[in-house]
CSV table of C-alpha atoms in Angstrom, one decimal:
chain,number,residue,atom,x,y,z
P,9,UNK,CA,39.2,24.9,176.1
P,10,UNK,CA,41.7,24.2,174.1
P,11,UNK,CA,43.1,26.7,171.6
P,12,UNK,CA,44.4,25.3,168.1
P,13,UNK,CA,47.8,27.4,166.4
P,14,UNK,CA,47.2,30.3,169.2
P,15,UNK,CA,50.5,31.2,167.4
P,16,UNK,CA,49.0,32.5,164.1
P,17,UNK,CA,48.7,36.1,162.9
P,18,UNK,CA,45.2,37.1,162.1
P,19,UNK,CA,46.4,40.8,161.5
P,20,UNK,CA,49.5,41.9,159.6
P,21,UNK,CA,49.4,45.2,160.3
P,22,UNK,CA,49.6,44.8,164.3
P,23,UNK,CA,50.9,41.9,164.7
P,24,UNK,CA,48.0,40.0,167.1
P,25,UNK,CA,47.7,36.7,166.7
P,26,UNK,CA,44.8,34.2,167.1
P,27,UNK,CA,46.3,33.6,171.3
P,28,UNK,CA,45.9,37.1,171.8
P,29,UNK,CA,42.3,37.6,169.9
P,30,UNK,CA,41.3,34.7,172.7
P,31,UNK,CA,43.3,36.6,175.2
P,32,UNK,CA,41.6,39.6,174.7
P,33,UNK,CA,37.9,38.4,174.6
P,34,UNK,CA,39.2,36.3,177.8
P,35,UNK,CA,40.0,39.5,179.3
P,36,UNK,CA,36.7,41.7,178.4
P,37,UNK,CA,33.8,38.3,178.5
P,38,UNK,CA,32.0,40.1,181.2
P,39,UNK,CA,31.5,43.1,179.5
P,40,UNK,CA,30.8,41.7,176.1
P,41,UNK,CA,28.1,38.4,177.6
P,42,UNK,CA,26.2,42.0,178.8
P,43,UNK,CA,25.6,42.6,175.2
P,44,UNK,CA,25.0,39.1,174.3
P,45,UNK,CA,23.2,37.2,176.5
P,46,UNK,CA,19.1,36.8,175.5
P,47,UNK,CA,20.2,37.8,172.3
P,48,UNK,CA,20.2,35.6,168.8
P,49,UNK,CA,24.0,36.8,167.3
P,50,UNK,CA,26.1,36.4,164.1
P,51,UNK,CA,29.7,35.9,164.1
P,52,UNK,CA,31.8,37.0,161.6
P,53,UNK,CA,34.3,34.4,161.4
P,54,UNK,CA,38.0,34.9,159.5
P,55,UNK,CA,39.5,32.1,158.7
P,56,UNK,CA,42.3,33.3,156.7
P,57,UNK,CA,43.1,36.3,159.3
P,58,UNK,CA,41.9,40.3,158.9
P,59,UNK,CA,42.0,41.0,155.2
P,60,UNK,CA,41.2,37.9,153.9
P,61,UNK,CA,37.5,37.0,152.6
P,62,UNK,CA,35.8,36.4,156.1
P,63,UNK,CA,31.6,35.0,156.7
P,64,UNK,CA,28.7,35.7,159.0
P,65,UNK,CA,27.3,32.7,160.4
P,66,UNK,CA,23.8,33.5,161.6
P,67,UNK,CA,23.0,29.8,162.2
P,68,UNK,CA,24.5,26.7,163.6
P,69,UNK,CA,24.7,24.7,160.7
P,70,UNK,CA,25.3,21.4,161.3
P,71,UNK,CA,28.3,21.2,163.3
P,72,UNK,CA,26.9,23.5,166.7
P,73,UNK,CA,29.7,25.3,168.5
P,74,UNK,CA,30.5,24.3,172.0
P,75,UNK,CA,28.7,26.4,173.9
P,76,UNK,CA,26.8,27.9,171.5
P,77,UNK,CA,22.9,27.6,172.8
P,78,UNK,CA,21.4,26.6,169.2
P,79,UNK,CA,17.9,28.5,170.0
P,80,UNK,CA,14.2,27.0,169.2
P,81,UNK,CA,13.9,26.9,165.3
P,82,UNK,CA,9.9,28.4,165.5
P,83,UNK,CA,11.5,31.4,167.1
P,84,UNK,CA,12.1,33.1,163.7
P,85,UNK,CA,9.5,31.6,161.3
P,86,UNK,CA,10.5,30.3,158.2
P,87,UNK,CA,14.4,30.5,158.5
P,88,UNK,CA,17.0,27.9,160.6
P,89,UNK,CA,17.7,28.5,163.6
P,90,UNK,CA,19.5,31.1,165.5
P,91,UNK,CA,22.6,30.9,168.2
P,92,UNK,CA,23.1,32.6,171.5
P,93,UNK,CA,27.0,33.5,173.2
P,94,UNK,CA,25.9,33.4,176.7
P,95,UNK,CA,29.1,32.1,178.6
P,96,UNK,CA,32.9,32.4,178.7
P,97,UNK,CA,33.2,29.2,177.3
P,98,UNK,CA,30.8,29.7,174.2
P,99,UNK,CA,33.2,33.2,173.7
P,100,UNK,CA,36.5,31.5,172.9
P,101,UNK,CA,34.5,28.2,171.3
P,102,UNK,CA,33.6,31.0,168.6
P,103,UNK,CA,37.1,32.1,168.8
P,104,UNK,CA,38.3,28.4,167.9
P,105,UNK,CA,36.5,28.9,165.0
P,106,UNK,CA,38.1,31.9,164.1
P,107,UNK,CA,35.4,34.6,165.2
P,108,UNK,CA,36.8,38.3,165.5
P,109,UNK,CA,33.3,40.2,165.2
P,110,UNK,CA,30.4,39.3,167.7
P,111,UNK,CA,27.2,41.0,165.5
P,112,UNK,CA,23.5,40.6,168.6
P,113,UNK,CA,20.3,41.4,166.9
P,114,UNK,CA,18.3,44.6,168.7
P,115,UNK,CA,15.7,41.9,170.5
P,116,UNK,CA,16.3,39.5,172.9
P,117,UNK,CA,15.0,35.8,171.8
P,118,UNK,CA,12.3,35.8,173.9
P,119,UNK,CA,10.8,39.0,172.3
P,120,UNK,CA,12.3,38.3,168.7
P,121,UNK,CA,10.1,40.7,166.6
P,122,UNK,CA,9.7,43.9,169.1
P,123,UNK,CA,13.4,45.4,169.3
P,124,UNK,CA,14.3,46.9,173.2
P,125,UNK,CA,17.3,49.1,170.8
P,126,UNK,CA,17.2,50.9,168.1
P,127,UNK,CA,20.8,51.7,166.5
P,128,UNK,CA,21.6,54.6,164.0
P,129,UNK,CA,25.0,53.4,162.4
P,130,UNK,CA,26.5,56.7,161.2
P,131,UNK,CA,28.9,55.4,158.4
P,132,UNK,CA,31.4,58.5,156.6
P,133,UNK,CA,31.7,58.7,152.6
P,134,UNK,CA,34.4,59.4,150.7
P,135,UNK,CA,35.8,63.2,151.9
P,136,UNK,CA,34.3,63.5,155.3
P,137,UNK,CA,36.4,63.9,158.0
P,138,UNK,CA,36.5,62.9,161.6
P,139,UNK,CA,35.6,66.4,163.2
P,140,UNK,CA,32.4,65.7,160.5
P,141,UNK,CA,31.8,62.4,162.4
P,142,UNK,CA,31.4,63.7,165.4
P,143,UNK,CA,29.7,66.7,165.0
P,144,UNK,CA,27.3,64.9,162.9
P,145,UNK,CA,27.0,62.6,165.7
P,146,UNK,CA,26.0,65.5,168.0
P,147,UNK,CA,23.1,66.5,165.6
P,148,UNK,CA,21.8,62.6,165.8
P,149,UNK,CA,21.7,63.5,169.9
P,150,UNK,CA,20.0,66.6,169.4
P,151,UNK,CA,17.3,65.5,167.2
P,152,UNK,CA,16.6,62.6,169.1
P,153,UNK,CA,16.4,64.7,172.5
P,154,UNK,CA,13.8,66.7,170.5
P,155,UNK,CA,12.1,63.9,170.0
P,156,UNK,CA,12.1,62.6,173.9
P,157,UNK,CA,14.3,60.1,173.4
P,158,UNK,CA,17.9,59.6,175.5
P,159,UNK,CA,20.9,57.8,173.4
P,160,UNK,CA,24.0,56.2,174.5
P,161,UNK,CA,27.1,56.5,172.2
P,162,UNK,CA,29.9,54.0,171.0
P,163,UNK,CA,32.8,53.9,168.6
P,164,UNK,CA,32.3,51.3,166.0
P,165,UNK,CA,36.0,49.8,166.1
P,166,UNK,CA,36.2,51.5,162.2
P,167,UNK,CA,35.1,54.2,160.4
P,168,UNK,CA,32.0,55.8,162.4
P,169,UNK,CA,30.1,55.8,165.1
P,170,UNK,CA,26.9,54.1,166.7
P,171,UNK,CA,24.2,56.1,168.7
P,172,UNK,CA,22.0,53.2,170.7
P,173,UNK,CA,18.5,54.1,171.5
P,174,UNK,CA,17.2,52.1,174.7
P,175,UNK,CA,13.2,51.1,174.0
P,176,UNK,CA,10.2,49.1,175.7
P,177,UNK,CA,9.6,46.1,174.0
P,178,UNK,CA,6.4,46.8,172.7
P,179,UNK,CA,6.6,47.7,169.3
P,180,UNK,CA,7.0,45.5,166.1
P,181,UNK,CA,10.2,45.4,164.1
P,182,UNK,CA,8.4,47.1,161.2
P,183,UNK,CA,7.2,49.8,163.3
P,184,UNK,CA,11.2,50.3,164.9
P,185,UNK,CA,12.7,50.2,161.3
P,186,UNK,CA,10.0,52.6,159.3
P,187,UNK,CA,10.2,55.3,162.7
P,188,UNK,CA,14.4,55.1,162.3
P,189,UNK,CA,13.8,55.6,158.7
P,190,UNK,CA,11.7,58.6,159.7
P,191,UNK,CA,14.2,60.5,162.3
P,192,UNK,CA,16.9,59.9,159.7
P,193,UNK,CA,15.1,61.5,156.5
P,194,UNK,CA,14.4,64.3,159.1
P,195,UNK,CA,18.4,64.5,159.5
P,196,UNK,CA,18.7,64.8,155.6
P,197,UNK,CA,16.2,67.6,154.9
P,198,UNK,CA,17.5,69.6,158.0
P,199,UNK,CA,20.9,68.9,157.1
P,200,UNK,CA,21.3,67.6,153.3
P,201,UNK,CA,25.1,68.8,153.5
P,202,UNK,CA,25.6,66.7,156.1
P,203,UNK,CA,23.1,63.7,155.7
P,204,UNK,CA,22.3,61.5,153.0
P,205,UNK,CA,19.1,59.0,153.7
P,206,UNK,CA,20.3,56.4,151.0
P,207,UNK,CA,23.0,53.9,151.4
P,208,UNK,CA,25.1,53.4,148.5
P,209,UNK,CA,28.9,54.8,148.5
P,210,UNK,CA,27.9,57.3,145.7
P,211,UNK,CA,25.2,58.4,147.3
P,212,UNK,CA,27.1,59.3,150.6
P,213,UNK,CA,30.6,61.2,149.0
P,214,UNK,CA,31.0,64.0,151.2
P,215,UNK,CA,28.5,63.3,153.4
P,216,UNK,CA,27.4,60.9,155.9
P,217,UNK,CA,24.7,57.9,155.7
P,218,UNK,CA,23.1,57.7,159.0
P,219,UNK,CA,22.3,53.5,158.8
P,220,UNK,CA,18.9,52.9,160.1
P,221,UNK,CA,18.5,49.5,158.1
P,222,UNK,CA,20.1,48.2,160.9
P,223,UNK,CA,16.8,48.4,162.5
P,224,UNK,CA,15.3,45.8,160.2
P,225,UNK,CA,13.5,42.1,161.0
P,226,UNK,CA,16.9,39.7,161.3
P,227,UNK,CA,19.4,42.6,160.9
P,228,UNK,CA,22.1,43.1,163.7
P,229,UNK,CA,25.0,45.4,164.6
P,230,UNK,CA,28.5,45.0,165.8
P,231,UNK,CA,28.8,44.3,169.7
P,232,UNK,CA,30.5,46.7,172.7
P,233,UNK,CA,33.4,45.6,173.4
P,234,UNK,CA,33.6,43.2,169.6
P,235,UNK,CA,37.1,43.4,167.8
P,236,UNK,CA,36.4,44.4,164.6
P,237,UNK,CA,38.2,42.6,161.6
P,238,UNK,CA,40.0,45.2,160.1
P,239,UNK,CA,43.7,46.1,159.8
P,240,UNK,CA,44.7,47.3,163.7
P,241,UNK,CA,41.7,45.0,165.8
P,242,UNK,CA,39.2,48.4,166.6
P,243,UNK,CA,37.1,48.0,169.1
P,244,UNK,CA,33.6,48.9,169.3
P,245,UNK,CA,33.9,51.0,172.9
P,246,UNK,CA,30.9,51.9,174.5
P,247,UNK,CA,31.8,55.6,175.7
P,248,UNK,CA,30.1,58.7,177.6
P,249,UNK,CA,28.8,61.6,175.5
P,250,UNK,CA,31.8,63.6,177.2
P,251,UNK,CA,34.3,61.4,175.8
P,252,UNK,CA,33.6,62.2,172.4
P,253,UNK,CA,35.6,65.1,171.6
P,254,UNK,CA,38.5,63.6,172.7
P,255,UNK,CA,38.5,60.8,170.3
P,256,UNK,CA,40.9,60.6,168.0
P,257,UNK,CA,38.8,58.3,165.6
P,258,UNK,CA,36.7,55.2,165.8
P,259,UNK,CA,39.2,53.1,166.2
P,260,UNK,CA,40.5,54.9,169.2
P,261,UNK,CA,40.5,51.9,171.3
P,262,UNK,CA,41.9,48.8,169.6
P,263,UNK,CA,42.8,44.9,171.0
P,264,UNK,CA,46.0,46.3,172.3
P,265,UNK,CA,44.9,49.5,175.1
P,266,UNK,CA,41.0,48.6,175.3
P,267,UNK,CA,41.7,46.3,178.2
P,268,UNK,CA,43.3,48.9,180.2
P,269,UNK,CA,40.9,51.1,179.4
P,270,UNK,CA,37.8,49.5,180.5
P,271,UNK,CA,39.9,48.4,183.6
P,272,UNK,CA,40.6,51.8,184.9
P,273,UNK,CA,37.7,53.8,183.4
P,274,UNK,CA,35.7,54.9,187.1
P,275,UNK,CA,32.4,53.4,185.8
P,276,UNK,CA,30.5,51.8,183.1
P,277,UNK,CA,29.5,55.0,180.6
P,278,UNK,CA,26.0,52.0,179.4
P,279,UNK,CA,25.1,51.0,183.1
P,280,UNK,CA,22.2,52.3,183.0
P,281,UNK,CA,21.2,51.9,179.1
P,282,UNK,CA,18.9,48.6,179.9
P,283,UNK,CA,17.1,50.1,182.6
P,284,UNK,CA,15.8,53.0,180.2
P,285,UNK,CA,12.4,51.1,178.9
P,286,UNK,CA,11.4,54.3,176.4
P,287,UNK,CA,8.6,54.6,174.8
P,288,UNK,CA,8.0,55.6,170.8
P,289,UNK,CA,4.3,57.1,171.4
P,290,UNK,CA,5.6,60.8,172.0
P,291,UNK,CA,8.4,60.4,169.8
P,292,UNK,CA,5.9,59.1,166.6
P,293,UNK,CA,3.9,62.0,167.3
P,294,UNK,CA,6.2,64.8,167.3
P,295,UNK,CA,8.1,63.6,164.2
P,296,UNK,CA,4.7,62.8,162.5
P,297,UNK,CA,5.3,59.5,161.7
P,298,UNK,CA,2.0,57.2,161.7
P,299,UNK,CA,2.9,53.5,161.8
P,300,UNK,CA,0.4,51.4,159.4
């Protein structure tokens, strides 16, 4: 596919330029089509490089993207149509069009309104420091171990964190975003030093907003292995829970060393994430949350 002005800088700060954003996704595809294929996604596309006012496309438009599988309209009632990434080639047609950030909803388009993820986005305010992150982090792990339920663990590319929660595809949106909602106003009573339950940048000074409206009917997070558009190109690194206190930040990994890491790391810390089918009955009952 051909690559227009591969020669322009989409970030100041290290330099990359579009060639090497194409490079890059070139370079990790497989990895990042695990995330992506069977899944409706939203690019965030930056036109005018990182720092610049960027978009989320959600839907084709009318212009499609090479590539791009526009999916069946009457899979989301009432809004346009969604798009699937599901090949090399649909990668770099996204990053033609200027794409740094690959966003995959939590269920796959054949199962559109019962989630097989559930994501708790832990996002810093104002004052809180890295150590905080990740010990916060740890407490999100704990809880949900109480509550029968095994997470995996990446960096989101920026500020925080992102603990995944692998499910069976059997329970309603609604019922996914209310029972995050749940486990994360747990986190605040048990912890209100730590936790805050509301978003809002005032809310969350000196303490940190566990995100579970990513949970929601339509919402979506960053991918593993995305570039994320901020100053330095972060990456969003899937990693083991042992690799955490060695991180130096969420932006540990960035365009320029995450392809030699995920070439020499021994094996894949999310292999087996999809094969983890878990259930929320035991989990709703010991946090006392009755779905309506």
């Amino acid at each position: 596919m051909k690559l227009t002005h591969p020669e322009r800088i989409v970030d100041a700060e290290s330099g990359a330029t579009k060639g090497d954003v194409a490079r890059y996704y070139e370079t990790v595809a497989p990895q990042l089509l695990g995330q992506l294929k069977g899944r409706p996604v939203a690019l965030l596309r930056a036109p005018e490089g990182v720092g610049a006012a960027g978009f989320f496309q959600k839907h084709p438009g009318k212009a499609a993207l090479p590539g791009v599988h526009v999916l069946d309209a009457d899979l989301w009632p009432g809004h346009e149509a969604l798009m699937e990434v599901a090949s090399p080639r649909a990668v770099l047609s996204a990053v033609q069009m200027n794409t740094l950030e690959f966003h995959p909803w939590n269920a796959r388009r054949r199962r559109l309104n019962k989630p097989d993820r559930m994501i708790f986005d832990l996002d810093p305010g104002e004052g809180v420091g890295w150590d905080e992150v990740r010990d916060g982090t740890l407490l999100v792990r704990d809880l949900l171990q109480q509550l029968q339920l095994r997470s995996w663990l990446k960096t989101s590319g920026g500020k925080g964190l992102h603990v995944v929660v692998p499910l069976a595809a059997r329970w309603p949106v609604d019922v996914v975003r209310g029972f995050s909602q749940a486990v994360v106003q747990r986190l605040a009573r048990e912890h209100p030093e730590r936790f805050v339950a509301k978003s809002g940048p005032a809310n969350r000074v000196g303490r940190i907003f566990v995100d579970w409206l990513r949970n929601g009917d339509g919402a979506t997070a960053v991918a593993a292995y995305s570039l994320r558009a901020r100053p330095g190109l972060g990456v969003a690194m899937p990693i083991s829970w042992d690799e955490l206190p060695a991180l130096t930040g969420a932006a540990h990994w960035t365009l320029a060393n995450a392809p030699q890491h995920v070439a020499a790391r021994k094996a894949d810390p999310w292999a087996e994430l999809d094969a983890y089918k878990q259930s929320l009955v035991a989990p709703m009952q010991a946090l006392g949350y009755r779905a309506d």
